[in-house]
Amino acid sequence: MKPKQKITPIIGLEVHIELKSESKMFCSCEAEHFGVEPNTHTCPVCLALPGALPYANKKAIEATIIVGLTLNCDVTGVSKFDRKNYFYPDLPKGYQISQYDMPLAKNGKCKIEKGKWIRIRRVHLEEDTGKLIHTEGASLIDYNRAGVPLMEIVSEPDFESADEVKSYLQKLQQLVRSLGLADADMEKGQMRCEPNVNLKIEEEGNIFFTPIAEIKNVNSFRFVSAAINHEINRQLLHFNQTRIEKGAGNKETRGWDEKNKVTFPQRAKEESSDYRYFPEPDIPPLEWSNAQIDSLKNQISELPDAKKERFMKTYTINEESAKILTENQMVRVYFEEAVEIGSTWGIEPREVANMIINKRLDMTKLTPLEFIEEINKAKQKTDMSEGELIKIIDDVLGRNISAVEDYKKGKTNVLDFLVGQVARETKGKSDSNQTRKLLLEKLQ
Ligand code: ZN
Ligand code: MN
């Protein structure tokens, strides 16, 4: 008989995020590589030509420290770069400049949905690799991405489900976007994540752990969930068939095959000793004073959670509306501008919020001022009674006797002229269809 098992997934996450930067991490080449002609943003440093020396991008270092601070990390102000050695053609130097034992930030935590805290092991800075493009018969390499500043955020294995991972990734994405430090678009490869997954299996008083698998190439929120859920099921099945437990040498790297919705073995997972880390001799160690760190702290703008709460309080809107309005910087700025203009017209923030959220007006086609004018017009229209309108129509007809005569003679196009006259009198508050109908009744 099959023994009863209690399964708890243990999931940790490595997240790589490309930082928004004018230049690359260790040279002055343009960092933009999306949709750029291959190998046009390169130089002796990022192509690793002999004798070329790297120099570190200060803004990228500051950005990483800021992210570390917002993730409640210790930022000690002492750090250094290291060489991570491995051979692969997307890495022109034969090593990646990364950080080993002295990351810019460590020991933080991040709150995800339902108030759960995820411990952050470290936040460090490194350089991105080139892109391999596999065509029929050849593999091509584009080094435009080689050397682009790449931030890595490593969590402790505190996640127990794919949903928790998803919530965390959304949190990180929102955070770096609101800080203006990265776009973190997963579809564009600006944010990539590698979950490592294993299971704790409790069975008749015994506890077993399955071997850890690290999953590569998961590049969308949907794939992350699918890959983790598949891996959980696969490991349980595998354990029950083989009873192989976690142990030295059986960590593995797996890929995600989106077409068949399965993970597949790639190669044995390297231990850090395989990378022969050593300090980067061409870049001096980094030191930061407390005053410098404080000044970075002061640069941190309002964070997403605080912003959401402020919106709910200040504008008396519900949490869902606040979430939608603060998620995207463009929408948020637009809303706040429109609310400010609207306040002088007696338009409530809630009305502005509704118009934006329900897409009753197209904010991409209107300035905030025009947006408020449209809301105002719509309000005025419904405010004008039919009685008031009829009074104005009578007035207009009385002043345009010759036009009325013309109409009676069959010149029906004067109707448009009369509708326009009424609109002018009402300063645009009248509804033209209603005006036309009432005019026709009078003229008959
Ligand atoms: Zn370069
Ligand atoms: Mn990395």
Short mmCIF file of C-alpha atoms and ligand atoms in Angstrom, two decimals:
data_model
loop_
_atom_site.label_atom_id
_atom_site.label_comp_id
_atom_site.label_asym_id
_atom_site.label_seq_id
_atom_site.Cartn_x
_atom_site.Cartn_y
_atom_site.Cartn_z
CA MET A 1 0.00 0.00 0.00
CA LYS A 2 1.20 3.49 -0.82
CA PRO A 3 2.27 5.41 2.30
CA LYS A 4 0.63 8.77 3.04
CA GLN A 5 2.85 11.67 2.01
CA LYS A 6 2.83 15.35 2.92
CA ILE A 7 4.55 17.40 0.21
CA THR A 8 6.00 20.89 0.71
CA PRO A 9 7.71 22.53 -2.26
CA ILE A 10 10.87 24.47 -1.44
CA ILE A 11 11.53 27.15 -4.03
CA GLY A 12 14.24 29.78 -4.25
CA LEU A 13 14.69 32.32 -6.98
CA GLU A 14 17.50 34.03 -8.83
CA VAL A 15 16.22 37.04 -10.71
CA HIS A 16 18.31 38.94 -13.24
CA ILE A 17 17.16 42.44 -14.16
CA GLU A 18 18.80 44.62 -16.77
CA LEU A 19 19.27 48.10 -15.38
CA LYS A 20 18.17 51.09 -17.42
CA SER A 21 21.43 52.76 -18.37
CA GLU A 22 22.84 54.93 -21.10
CA SER A 23 26.11 53.02 -21.18
CA LYS A 24 27.30 49.51 -20.47
CA MET A 25 28.66 48.30 -17.13
CA PHE A 26 32.39 48.51 -17.80
CA CYS A 27 32.76 50.63 -20.96
CA SER A 28 31.08 53.60 -22.60
CA CYS A 29 29.23 51.67 -25.33
CA GLU A 30 25.52 52.37 -25.61
CA ALA A 31 23.61 49.86 -23.48
CA GLU A 32 20.56 49.70 -25.77
CA HIS A 33 20.54 46.35 -27.57
CA PHE A 34 16.90 45.67 -28.38
CA GLY A 35 16.25 45.93 -32.11
CA VAL A 36 19.76 47.24 -32.77
CA GLU A 37 21.89 46.02 -35.69
CA PRO A 38 24.07 43.19 -34.30
CA ASN A 39 27.57 44.03 -33.04
CA THR A 40 27.28 47.78 -33.55
CA HIS A 41 27.40 48.67 -29.83
CA THR A 42 30.77 47.14 -29.06
CA CYS A 43 34.30 48.26 -28.26
CA PRO A 44 37.64 46.70 -27.21
CA VAL A 45 36.46 46.46 -23.58
CA CYS A 46 33.20 44.58 -24.14
CA LEU A 47 34.74 42.49 -26.93
CA ALA A 48 37.60 41.59 -24.55
CA LEU A 49 40.39 42.62 -26.87
CA PRO A 50 43.84 42.22 -25.31
CA GLY A 51 44.89 45.09 -23.06
CA ALA A 52 41.46 46.72 -22.78
CA LEU A 53 40.61 47.76 -19.22
CA PRO A 54 37.15 47.97 -17.64
CA TYR A 55 35.88 50.91 -15.59
CA ALA A 56 32.74 50.61 -13.49
CA ASN A 57 29.42 52.37 -14.20
CA LYS A 58 28.68 54.45 -11.09
CA LYS A 59 24.98 54.93 -11.82
CA ALA A 60 24.45 51.17 -12.09
CA ILE A 61 26.20 50.66 -8.75
CA GLU A 62 23.98 53.30 -7.16
CA ALA A 63 20.87 51.78 -8.71
CA THR A 64 21.74 48.38 -7.25
CA ILE A 65 22.32 49.90 -3.82
CA ILE A 66 18.95 51.67 -4.02
CA VAL A 67 17.19 48.40 -4.87
CA GLY A 68 19.06 46.75 -1.99
CA LEU A 69 17.89 49.47 0.38
CA THR A 70 14.26 49.19 -0.71
CA LEU A 71 14.47 45.43 -0.17
CA ASN A 72 15.52 46.07 3.43
CA CYS A 73 19.06 44.81 2.86
CA ASP A 74 22.25 45.61 4.74
CA VAL A 75 24.36 47.93 2.64
CA THR A 76 27.71 48.05 4.32
CA GLY A 77 29.44 50.33 1.89
CA VAL A 78 32.27 47.90 1.19
CA SER A 79 32.13 45.75 -1.89
CA LYS A 80 34.14 44.44 -4.81
CA PHE A 81 33.86 42.77 -8.19
CA ASP A 82 35.05 39.24 -8.93
CA ARG A 83 35.69 37.14 -11.99
CA LYS A 84 33.36 34.22 -12.54
CA ASN A 85 35.14 31.91 -14.93
CA TYR A 86 33.36 29.69 -17.39
CA PHE A 87 33.72 29.04 -21.04
CA TYR A 88 30.86 29.81 -23.35
CA PRO A 89 30.92 31.79 -26.63
CA ASP A 90 28.43 34.42 -25.38
CA LEU A 91 31.11 35.52 -22.92
CA PRO A 92 33.97 37.09 -24.87
CA LYS A 93 36.39 37.34 -21.94
CA GLY A 94 35.99 33.73 -20.84
CA TYR A 95 34.73 35.08 -17.53
CA GLN A 96 31.94 37.31 -16.33
CA ILE A 97 32.65 40.23 -14.04
CA SER A 98 30.26 39.58 -11.17
CA GLN A 99 30.32 39.73 -7.38
CA TYR A 100 31.11 36.76 -5.19
CA ASP A 101 31.57 37.17 -1.46
CA MET A 102 30.99 40.92 -1.08
CA PRO A 103 27.75 41.81 -2.89
CA LEU A 104 26.54 45.42 -2.81
CA ALA A 105 23.60 44.43 -0.59
CA LYS A 106 22.60 41.38 1.45
CA ASN A 107 20.24 39.98 4.10
CA GLY A 108 17.04 41.74 3.08
CA LYS A 109 13.39 40.79 2.90
CA CYS A 110 10.44 41.44 0.63
CA LYS A 111 6.74 41.25 1.52
CA ILE A 112 4.55 39.45 -0.99
CA GLU A 113 0.81 38.79 -1.16
CA LYS A 114 -0.99 37.74 2.01
CA GLY A 115 1.71 39.44 4.06
CA LYS A 116 4.33 36.70 3.70
CA TRP A 117 7.95 37.77 3.91
CA ILE A 118 10.56 36.34 1.55
CA ARG A 119 14.15 36.62 2.73
CA ILE A 120 16.56 38.15 0.25
CA ARG A 121 20.02 36.60 0.40
CA ARG A 122 21.82 39.13 -1.75
CA VAL A 123 21.59 41.80 -4.44
CA HIS A 124 24.63 42.09 -6.64
CA LEU A 125 25.76 43.63 -9.88
CA GLU A 126 27.32 41.96 -12.90
CA GLU A 127 27.44 42.22 -16.68
CA ASP A 128 25.07 40.62 -19.15
CA THR A 129 26.30 38.18 -21.79
CA GLY A 130 26.02 38.36 -25.56
CA LYS A 131 23.13 36.80 -27.43
CA LEU A 132 23.51 33.55 -29.36
CA ILE A 133 21.31 33.31 -32.41
CA HIS A 134 20.95 29.81 -33.75
CA THR A 135 20.23 29.64 -37.45
CA GLU A 136 20.27 26.66 -39.76
CA GLY A 137 23.83 25.47 -40.08
CA ALA A 138 25.39 28.16 -37.89
CA SER A 139 25.26 29.87 -34.55
CA LEU A 140 25.69 33.62 -34.66
CA ILE A 141 26.74 35.86 -31.80
CA ASP A 142 25.58 39.41 -31.12
CA TYR A 143 27.75 41.18 -28.55
CA ASN A 144 25.53 44.29 -28.22
CA ARG A 145 24.16 42.89 -24.96
CA ALA A 146 27.59 41.82 -23.66
CA GLY A 147 28.49 44.09 -20.77
CA VAL A 148 25.04 45.60 -20.18
CA PRO A 149 24.53 46.25 -16.42
CA LEU A 150 22.69 43.32 -14.91
CA MET A 151 21.41 43.21 -11.35
CA GLU A 152 20.91 39.84 -9.68
CA ILE A 153 18.54 39.38 -6.76
CA VAL A 154 18.85 36.04 -4.97
CA SER A 155 16.15 34.94 -2.54
CA GLU A 156 16.29 32.31 0.15
CA PRO A 157 14.20 29.18 -0.67
CA ASP A 158 11.14 30.60 1.08
CA PHE A 159 8.47 30.09 -1.59
CA GLU A 160 6.06 27.18 -1.30
CA SER A 161 4.09 27.62 -4.50
CA ALA A 162 4.19 29.00 -8.03
CA ASP A 163 1.64 31.63 -7.00
CA GLU A 164 3.97 32.99 -4.33
CA VAL A 165 6.76 33.19 -6.88
CA LYS A 166 4.50 35.05 -9.27
CA SER A 167 3.48 37.54 -6.62
CA TYR A 168 7.14 38.17 -5.76
CA LEU A 169 8.15 38.68 -9.40
CA GLN A 170 5.33 41.17 -9.89
CA LYS A 171 6.44 42.96 -6.74
CA LEU A 172 10.03 43.23 -7.95
CA GLN A 173 8.94 44.38 -11.38
CA GLN A 174 6.70 47.06 -9.92
CA LEU A 175 9.45 48.16 -7.55
CA VAL A 176 12.20 48.68 -10.13
CA ARG A 177 9.74 50.31 -12.54
CA SER A 178 8.47 52.75 -9.94
CA LEU A 179 12.04 53.62 -9.00
CA GLY A 180 12.67 54.25 -12.70
CA LEU A 181 15.71 51.95 -12.60
CA ALA A 182 14.60 49.25 -15.03
CA ASP A 183 11.78 48.36 -17.41
CA ALA A 184 11.96 44.69 -16.41
CA ASP A 185 9.92 43.46 -19.34
CA MET A 186 10.09 39.66 -19.22
CA GLU A 187 9.07 39.25 -22.86
CA LYS A 188 12.03 41.38 -23.90
CA GLY A 189 14.40 39.41 -21.68
CA GLN A 190 15.01 42.44 -19.45
CA MET A 191 13.92 40.36 -16.47
CA ARG A 192 14.83 36.68 -16.36
CA CYS A 193 14.36 34.24 -13.56
CA GLU A 194 15.74 30.91 -12.55
CA PRO A 195 13.73 29.05 -9.95
CA ASN A 196 15.42 26.27 -8.00
CA VAL A 197 12.96 23.71 -6.82
CA ASN A 198 12.91 20.67 -4.59
CA LEU A 199 10.43 18.99 -2.29
CA LYS A 200 10.20 18.15 1.37
CA ILE A 201 8.35 14.85 1.63
CA GLU A 202 7.05 13.74 5.01
CA GLU A 203 6.17 10.05 5.07
CA GLU A 204 5.36 7.94 8.14
CA GLY A 205 7.48 10.03 10.47
CA ASN A 206 10.40 10.26 8.04
CA ILE A 207 11.44 13.38 6.15
CA PHE A 208 13.00 13.22 2.68
CA PHE A 209 14.27 15.94 0.40
CA THR A 210 14.37 15.53 -3.36
CA PRO A 211 17.44 16.71 -5.36
CA ILE A 212 17.40 20.41 -6.24
CA ALA A 213 16.76 21.35 -9.85
CA GLU A 214 17.47 24.79 -11.23
CA ILE A 215 15.22 25.72 -14.15
CA LYS A 216 16.65 27.94 -16.89
CA ASN A 217 15.05 29.88 -19.74
CA VAL A 218 11.78 30.84 -18.13
CA ASN A 219 10.91 34.15 -19.64
CA SER A 220 7.32 35.01 -18.88
CA PHE A 221 5.13 35.05 -15.79
CA ARG A 222 3.01 32.30 -17.29
CA PHE A 223 6.01 30.07 -18.03
CA VAL A 224 7.35 30.49 -14.50
CA SER A 225 4.16 29.09 -12.99
CA ALA A 226 3.90 26.30 -15.53
CA ALA A 227 7.55 25.31 -15.16
CA ILE A 228 7.44 25.24 -11.35
CA ASN A 229 4.20 23.26 -11.23
CA HIS A 230 5.52 20.77 -13.75
CA GLU A 231 8.76 20.39 -11.81
CA ILE A 232 6.93 19.76 -8.53
CA ASN A 233 4.92 16.93 -10.09
CA ARG A 234 7.92 15.51 -11.89
CA GLN A 235 10.05 15.38 -8.75
CA LEU A 236 7.33 13.67 -6.73
CA LEU A 237 6.86 11.03 -9.40
CA HIS A 238 10.61 10.56 -9.76
CA PHE A 239 11.12 10.23 -6.00
CA ASN A 240 8.39 7.64 -5.67
CA GLN A 241 9.93 5.61 -8.49
CA THR A 242 13.60 5.87 -7.51
CA ARG A 243 13.68 7.02 -3.86
CA ILE A 244 16.73 9.16 -4.80
CA GLU A 245 17.29 11.90 -2.24
CA LYS A 246 19.06 15.23 -2.31
CA GLY A 247 22.80 14.76 -1.90
CA ALA A 248 26.19 15.86 -3.07
CA GLY A 249 26.53 15.89 -6.83
CA ASN A 250 22.93 15.40 -7.78
CA LYS A 251 21.87 18.99 -8.21
CA GLU A 252 20.83 19.48 -11.79
CA THR A 253 20.10 22.19 -14.32
CA ARG A 254 16.94 21.79 -16.35
CA GLY A 255 15.49 23.76 -19.20
CA TRP A 256 11.85 24.66 -19.82
CA ASP A 257 10.37 23.37 -23.05
CA GLU A 258 7.42 25.64 -23.67
CA LYS A 259 6.09 23.61 -26.59
CA ASN A 260 5.78 20.35 -24.70
CA LYS A 261 5.25 22.02 -21.31
CA VAL A 262 7.97 19.97 -19.62
CA THR A 263 11.33 20.60 -17.97
CA PHE A 264 14.24 18.62 -19.38
CA PRO A 265 17.78 17.90 -18.11
CA GLN A 266 20.48 20.24 -19.42
CA ARG A 267 23.72 19.53 -17.60
CA ALA A 268 24.98 18.82 -14.11
CA LYS A 269 24.74 21.98 -12.04
CA GLU A 270 28.05 23.72 -11.40
CA GLU A 271 29.09 24.25 -7.83
CA SER A 272 30.55 27.68 -7.18
CA SER A 273 34.00 26.11 -6.95
CA ASP A 274 33.74 25.23 -10.64
CA TYR A 275 33.71 28.93 -11.46
CA ARG A 276 37.11 29.57 -9.80
CA TYR A 277 35.99 32.97 -8.52
CA PHE A 278 38.75 35.45 -7.75
CA PRO A 279 38.82 39.23 -7.20
CA GLU A 280 38.74 41.31 -10.39
CA PRO A 281 42.24 42.80 -10.47
CA ASP A 282 41.36 45.60 -12.92
CA ILE A 283 38.68 47.27 -10.75
CA PRO A 284 39.57 48.54 -7.29
CA PRO A 285 37.29 47.56 -4.37
CA LEU A 286 34.31 49.86 -3.78
CA GLU A 287 33.79 51.90 -0.67
CA TRP A 288 30.86 54.07 0.27
CA SER A 289 30.49 56.47 3.17
CA ASN A 290 27.36 56.51 5.30
CA ALA A 291 26.66 59.99 3.97
CA GLN A 292 26.69 58.66 0.41
CA ILE A 293 24.33 55.85 1.34
CA ASP A 294 22.04 58.31 3.13
CA SER A 295 21.91 60.51 0.08
CA LEU A 296 20.88 57.49 -2.00
CA LYS A 297 18.17 56.74 0.58
CA ASN A 298 16.87 60.26 0.10
CA GLN A 299 16.59 59.70 -3.63
CA ILE A 300 14.19 56.83 -3.14
CA SER A 301 10.79 57.96 -4.32
CA GLU A 302 7.55 56.75 -2.81
CA LEU A 303 7.40 52.95 -3.08
CA PRO A 304 4.45 51.11 -4.67
CA ASP A 305 2.78 49.93 -1.44
CA ALA A 306 3.01 53.36 0.17
CA LYS A 307 1.75 54.95 -3.02
CA LYS A 308 -1.24 52.65 -3.18
CA GLU A 309 -2.18 53.45 0.41
CA ARG A 310 -1.77 57.17 -0.14
CA PHE A 311 -4.05 57.01 -3.20
CA MET A 312 -6.73 55.14 -1.24
CA LYS A 313 -6.63 57.71 1.56
CA THR A 314 -6.15 60.96 -0.36
CA TYR A 315 -8.53 60.22 -3.20
CA THR A 316 -11.01 58.01 -1.30
CA ILE A 317 -10.87 55.25 -3.86
CA ASN A 318 -10.85 51.51 -3.22
CA GLU A 319 -7.79 49.27 -3.23
CA GLU A 320 -8.44 47.79 -6.66
CA SER A 321 -8.70 51.26 -8.25
CA ALA A 322 -5.59 52.43 -6.39
CA LYS A 323 -3.72 49.40 -7.67
CA ILE A 324 -4.67 50.06 -11.29
CA LEU A 325 -3.85 53.77 -11.04
CA THR A 326 -0.45 53.30 -9.41
CA GLU A 327 0.78 50.28 -11.38
CA ASN A 328 1.94 52.26 -14.36
CA GLN A 329 3.88 55.48 -13.98
CA MET A 330 2.26 57.10 -17.02
CA VAL A 331 -1.25 56.44 -15.72
CA ARG A 332 -0.31 57.54 -12.22
CA VAL A 333 1.16 60.88 -13.28
CA TYR A 334 -1.75 61.52 -15.64
CA PHE A 335 -4.30 60.76 -12.94
CA GLU A 336 -2.65 63.03 -10.39
CA GLU A 337 -2.41 65.90 -12.86
CA ALA A 338 -6.03 65.47 -13.94
CA VAL A 339 -7.19 65.36 -10.33
CA GLU A 340 -5.40 68.59 -9.58
CA ILE A 341 -6.96 70.37 -12.56
CA GLY A 342 -10.31 68.78 -11.77
CA SER A 343 -10.29 70.11 -8.22
CA THR A 344 -10.72 73.68 -9.50
CA TRP A 345 -13.71 72.55 -11.62
CA GLY A 346 -15.36 70.77 -8.73
CA ILE A 347 -14.68 67.34 -10.18
CA GLU A 348 -14.06 64.59 -7.61
CA PRO A 349 -10.96 62.36 -7.81
CA ARG A 350 -13.31 59.39 -7.83
CA GLU A 351 -14.96 60.62 -11.04
CA VAL A 352 -11.55 60.99 -12.70
CA ALA A 353 -10.55 57.52 -11.49
CA ASN A 354 -13.72 55.97 -12.91
CA MET A 355 -13.25 57.63 -16.27
CA ILE A 356 -9.69 56.32 -16.52
CA ILE A 357 -10.31 52.82 -15.18
CA ASN A 358 -13.45 52.17 -17.22
CA LYS A 359 -11.78 53.74 -20.27
CA ARG A 360 -14.81 55.99 -20.82
CA LEU A 361 -12.39 58.57 -22.22
CA ASP A 362 -9.18 57.81 -24.08
CA MET A 363 -6.36 59.29 -22.02
CA THR A 364 -3.81 58.58 -24.74
CA LYS A 365 -5.58 61.09 -27.00
CA LEU A 366 -6.29 63.86 -24.48
CA THR A 367 -4.13 66.05 -22.27
CA PRO A 368 -5.15 65.97 -18.58
CA LEU A 369 -6.76 69.39 -19.10
CA GLU A 370 -8.78 68.18 -22.12
CA PHE A 371 -9.70 65.08 -20.14
CA ILE A 372 -11.19 67.23 -17.37
CA GLU A 373 -12.94 69.45 -19.92
CA GLU A 374 -14.58 66.37 -21.42
CA ILE A 375 -15.75 65.19 -18.02
CA ASN A 376 -17.05 68.66 -17.31
CA LYS A 377 -18.89 68.86 -20.62
CA ALA A 378 -20.48 65.47 -20.04
CA LYS A 379 -21.63 66.60 -16.61
CA GLN A 380 -23.02 69.92 -17.87
CA LYS A 381 -24.95 68.21 -20.64
CA THR A 382 -26.82 66.02 -18.25
CA ASP A 383 -27.30 69.00 -15.98
CA MET A 384 -29.17 71.06 -18.61
CA SER A 385 -32.92 70.43 -18.49
CA GLU A 386 -35.07 70.21 -21.61
CA GLY A 387 -37.02 73.25 -20.42
CA GLU A 388 -33.88 75.39 -20.37
CA LEU A 389 -32.90 74.16 -23.80
CA ILE A 390 -36.33 74.92 -25.28
CA LYS A 391 -36.10 78.46 -23.91
CA ILE A 392 -32.77 78.97 -25.67
CA ILE A 393 -34.10 77.44 -28.90
CA ASP A 394 -37.09 79.82 -28.90
CA ASP A 395 -34.67 82.66 -28.37
CA VAL A 396 -32.46 81.60 -31.28
CA LEU A 397 -35.43 81.12 -33.61
CA GLY A 398 -36.75 84.59 -32.68
CA ARG A 399 -33.44 86.18 -33.60
CA ASN A 400 -33.04 84.28 -36.89
CA ILE A 401 -36.33 84.86 -38.62
CA SER A 402 -34.81 84.86 -42.10
CA ALA A 403 -33.24 81.45 -41.48
CA VAL A 404 -36.62 80.13 -40.39
CA GLU A 405 -38.15 81.54 -43.57
CA ASP A 406 -35.45 79.86 -45.64
CA TYR A 407 -36.16 76.54 -43.95
CA LYS A 408 -39.85 76.83 -44.74
CA LYS A 409 -38.94 77.48 -48.38
CA GLY A 410 -37.19 74.12 -48.40
CA LYS A 411 -33.60 75.10 -47.59
CA THR A 412 -33.28 72.36 -44.97
CA ASN A 413 -29.53 72.84 -44.58
CA VAL A 414 -30.12 75.93 -42.40
CA LEU A 415 -30.95 73.43 -39.67
CA ASP A 416 -27.23 72.85 -39.12
CA PHE A 417 -26.74 76.59 -38.80
CA LEU A 418 -29.47 76.79 -36.15
CA VAL A 419 -28.06 73.84 -34.18
CA GLY A 420 -24.71 75.64 -34.15
CA GLN A 421 -26.35 78.86 -32.92
CA VAL A 422 -27.98 76.98 -30.03
CA ALA A 423 -24.68 75.28 -29.12
CA ARG A 424 -23.05 78.70 -29.02
CA GLU A 425 -25.70 80.04 -26.69
CA THR A 426 -25.35 77.06 -24.33
CA LYS A 427 -21.54 77.17 -24.52
CA GLY A 428 -21.44 73.57 -25.65
CA LYS A 429 -23.55 72.26 -22.80
CA SER A 430 -26.40 71.16 -25.08
CA ASP A 431 -26.67 67.83 -26.79
CA SER A 432 -26.77 68.39 -30.56
CA ASN A 433 -29.11 65.47 -31.27
CA GLN A 434 -31.58 66.70 -28.70
CA THR A 435 -31.32 70.24 -30.08
CA ARG A 436 -31.94 68.99 -33.62
CA LYS A 437 -35.02 67.06 -32.54
CA LEU A 438 -36.50 70.02 -30.65
CA LEU A 439 -35.72 72.43 -33.51
CA LEU A 440 -37.51 70.19 -35.99
CA GLU A 441 -40.57 70.01 -33.76
CA LYS A 442 -40.66 73.84 -33.60
CA LEU A 443 -40.12 74.28 -37.32
CA GLN A 444 -42.84 71.84 -38.44
ZN ZN B 1 32.00 48.40 -25.09
MN MN B 2 24.10 35.96 -12.54
#
